[in-house]
Coordinates of C-alpha atoms in Angstrom, one line a residue:
M1 CA 138.4 137.7 101.1
G2 CA 135.5 138.4 98.8
C3 CA 132.1 136.7 98.5
I4 CA 129.1 136.2 96.3
F5 CA 125.8 137.8 97.3
C6 CA 123.0 135.7 95.8
L7 CA 119.7 137.4 95.2
M8 CA 116.9 134.9 95.3
G9 CA 113.1 135.0 95.2
K10 CA 110.1 133.8 93.2
S11 CA 109.4 135.2 89.7
S12 CA 108.2 138.8 89.7
S13 CA 109.5 139.5 93.2
G14 CA 111.6 142.4 91.9
K15 CA 115.0 140.6 91.7
D16 CA 116.0 142.2 88.4
T17 CA 115.1 145.7 89.4
I18 CA 116.8 145.4 92.8
Y19 CA 119.9 143.8 91.1
A20 CA 120.1 146.7 88.7
R21 CA 119.9 149.3 91.6
L22 CA 122.5 147.5 93.7
M23 CA 124.9 147.2 90.7
A24 CA 124.4 150.9 90.0
D25 CA 125.6 151.9 93.5
A26 CA 129.3 152.2 92.9
S27 CA 130.0 152.6 96.6
L28 CA 129.1 148.9 97.1
G29 CA 131.9 147.8 94.8
L30 CA 130.0 144.8 93.5
E31 CA 131.1 143.0 90.4
H32 CA 128.8 141.2 88.0
L33 CA 128.4 137.5 88.2
V34 CA 126.2 136.7 85.2
T35 CA 124.9 133.2 84.7
G36 CA 124.1 131.5 81.4
T37 CA 121.0 130.2 79.8
T38 CA 119.8 128.4 76.6
R39 CA 116.4 130.0 76.7
P40 CA 115.6 132.6 74.0
I41 CA 116.5 136.2 74.8
R42 CA 113.5 138.3 75.8
E43 CA 112.7 141.7 74.5
G44 CA 114.7 144.4 76.3
E45 CA 117.4 141.9 77.5
R46 CA 121.0 142.2 76.6
D47 CA 123.5 139.3 76.2
G48 CA 126.0 139.5 79.1
V49 CA 123.7 141.7 81.3
E50 CA 120.7 139.6 82.4
Y51 CA 122.3 136.4 81.2
Y52 CA 124.8 135.0 78.8
F53 CA 122.7 133.4 76.1
Y54 CA 124.2 130.1 74.8
S55 CA 123.2 127.6 72.2
E56 CA 122.9 123.9 73.3
E57 CA 126.1 123.2 71.3
A58 CA 128.1 125.9 73.3
L59 CA 126.8 124.5 76.6
S60 CA 127.8 121.0 75.6
K61 CA 131.3 122.3 74.9
L62 CA 131.6 123.9 78.3
E63 CA 130.4 120.6 79.9
R64 CA 133.1 118.6 78.1
E65 CA 135.6 121.1 79.4
N66 CA 134.3 120.6 83.0
R67 CA 133.5 124.3 83.3
I68 CA 129.9 124.0 84.5
I69 CA 129.5 124.5 88.3
E70 CA 125.7 123.9 88.3
C71 CA 123.1 123.5 85.6
R72 CA 119.3 123.3 85.9
A73 CA 117.0 122.1 83.1
Y74 CA 113.3 123.1 82.9
E75 CA 110.7 121.4 80.8
T76 CA 108.8 124.4 79.5
V77 CA 105.9 124.7 77.0
H78 CA 108.6 125.8 74.5
G79 CA 111.0 123.0 75.1
V80 CA 113.9 122.4 77.6
W81 CA 115.5 125.6 78.8
K82 CA 118.7 125.4 80.8
Y83 CA 120.2 127.8 83.3
F84 CA 123.8 127.4 84.5
T85 CA 126.9 128.9 86.1
V86 CA 130.3 128.7 84.3
A87 CA 133.5 128.4 86.3
D88 CA 135.1 131.7 85.3
E89 CA 138.8 132.2 85.5
H90 CA 138.2 135.9 85.8
L91 CA 136.3 135.5 89.1
D92 CA 138.6 137.0 91.7
L93 CA 137.1 136.2 95.2
E94 CA 140.3 137.1 96.9
H95 CA 139.8 140.8 96.1
N96 CA 136.2 141.3 94.9
N97 CA 132.6 140.9 96.0
Y98 CA 130.1 139.7 93.4
L99 CA 126.3 139.9 93.0
T100 CA 124.2 137.4 91.1
I101 CA 120.5 136.3 90.8
N102 CA 120.0 132.6 91.3
T103 CA 117.6 129.8 92.3
L104 CA 117.9 128.1 95.6
E105 CA 119.2 125.0 93.9
A106 CA 121.9 127.0 92.1
Y107 CA 122.8 128.8 95.4
C108 CA 123.4 125.4 97.1
K109 CA 125.7 124.2 94.2
L110 CA 127.7 127.5 94.3
R111 CA 128.0 127.2 98.1
E112 CA 129.3 123.6 97.7
Y113 CA 131.8 124.7 95.0
Y114 CA 133.1 127.9 96.5
G115 CA 132.5 127.2 100.2
P116 CA 129.8 128.5 102.6
E117 CA 132.0 131.3 103.8
R118 CA 131.9 132.8 100.3
L119 CA 128.1 132.6 99.7
V120 CA 125.7 135.1 101.2
P121 CA 122.0 134.6 100.5
I122 CA 119.6 137.5 100.1
Y123 CA 115.9 136.4 99.8
I124 CA 113.3 138.7 98.4
D125 CA 109.6 138.0 99.2
V126 CA 106.4 139.4 97.7
E127 CA 102.8 138.5 98.4
D128 CA 101.7 135.9 95.8
G129 CA 98.8 138.0 94.4
I130 CA 101.0 141.0 93.8
R131 CA 103.6 138.7 92.1
L132 CA 100.9 137.2 89.8
K133 CA 99.7 140.7 88.8
R134 CA 103.3 141.8 88.1
A135 CA 104.0 138.7 86.1
L136 CA 100.9 139.1 83.9
E137 CA 101.6 142.8 83.2
R138 CA 105.2 142.0 82.3
E139 CA 104.1 139.2 79.9
M140 CA 101.5 141.3 78.3
A141 CA 104.2 143.9 77.4
Q142 CA 106.1 141.3 75.4
A143 CA 105.9 141.2 71.6
S144 CA 104.9 137.5 71.8
P145 CA 103.5 136.8 75.3
K146 CA 104.0 133.3 76.6
Y147 CA 101.3 133.0 79.2
A148 CA 101.5 129.2 79.6
E149 CA 105.2 129.5 80.5
M150 CA 104.5 132.4 82.9
C151 CA 102.0 130.1 84.7
R152 CA 104.4 127.2 84.8
R153 CA 107.1 129.3 86.3
Y154 CA 104.8 130.9 88.8
L155 CA 103.6 127.5 90.1
A156 CA 107.1 126.0 90.0
D157 CA 108.4 128.8 92.3
D158 CA 106.0 127.7 95.0
E159 CA 107.7 124.3 95.2
D160 CA 111.3 125.5 94.6
F161 CA 111.1 128.3 97.2
S162 CA 108.8 126.5 99.7
K163 CA 109.1 127.4 103.4
A164 CA 110.5 124.0 104.1
N165 CA 113.3 124.4 101.5
L166 CA 114.2 127.9 102.7
E167 CA 114.4 126.6 106.3
R168 CA 116.4 123.5 105.4
E169 CA 119.1 125.6 103.7
Q170 CA 118.9 128.3 106.4
I171 CA 118.2 131.1 104.0
Q172 CA 118.3 134.4 105.9
P173 CA 117.6 137.3 105.9
I174 CA 114.2 137.6 104.1
F175 CA 113.4 141.1 102.7
E176 CA 109.7 141.9 102.1
N177 CA 109.6 143.9 98.9
V178 CA 106.6 146.1 99.6
N179 CA 108.2 149.4 98.8
L180 CA 111.1 149.1 96.3
D181 CA 113.1 152.1 97.6
E182 CA 112.9 150.8 101.2
T183 CA 113.8 147.3 100.1
V184 CA 116.9 148.5 98.2
E185 CA 118.0 150.6 101.1
Q186 CA 117.6 147.6 103.5
I187 CA 119.6 145.3 101.3
T188 CA 122.3 147.9 100.7
S189 CA 122.7 148.4 104.4
Y190 CA 122.9 144.6 104.8
I191 CA 125.6 144.2 102.1
R192 CA 127.7 147.0 103.7
K193 CA 127.6 145.3 107.1
R194 CA 128.1 141.8 105.7
T195 CA 131.2 142.5 103.5
C196 CA 133.5 139.5 103.3
S197 CA 136.5 141.5 102.4
E198 CA 137.8 142.0 105.9

């Protein structure tokens, strides 16, 4: 029986980099579980890798077909951006393990849809000052920096991933991402031990 490993953490905690490193490790045998969004694609992103990028019309069609497992809408300084998971007929949890990056809210919806035995949370934590520095450096590197949105996302994460919320949903383990190589090694070891394919 396979499962879905859900990487979670506040913005600029290193989720994307850790995700890429884990997916590159063929020995883990993890499959991609890519979520969708209606937000504009960022410089350097590729459709179907970081996210599937949908128009509002395409999302509405999926909703009419009852293919949306969970959907979150965020009021940003650039309008409403939606993030969502599509019920995918190609997802084979009988034989494969998957890796995804998600919010706590999305994790809870996936757990409700697929069952708690299929969902494995992996929370990545970084000291807030370091995260803010990383977020600013990343935004400065964009062709059209969106600083207001960066600040909104940073503050929203404090509420979404509050200690109370993490404890309520029993999110464990928590990996402190101080040294990237060590963090990846720790998570890799955890995934090997926590395989759901037995």
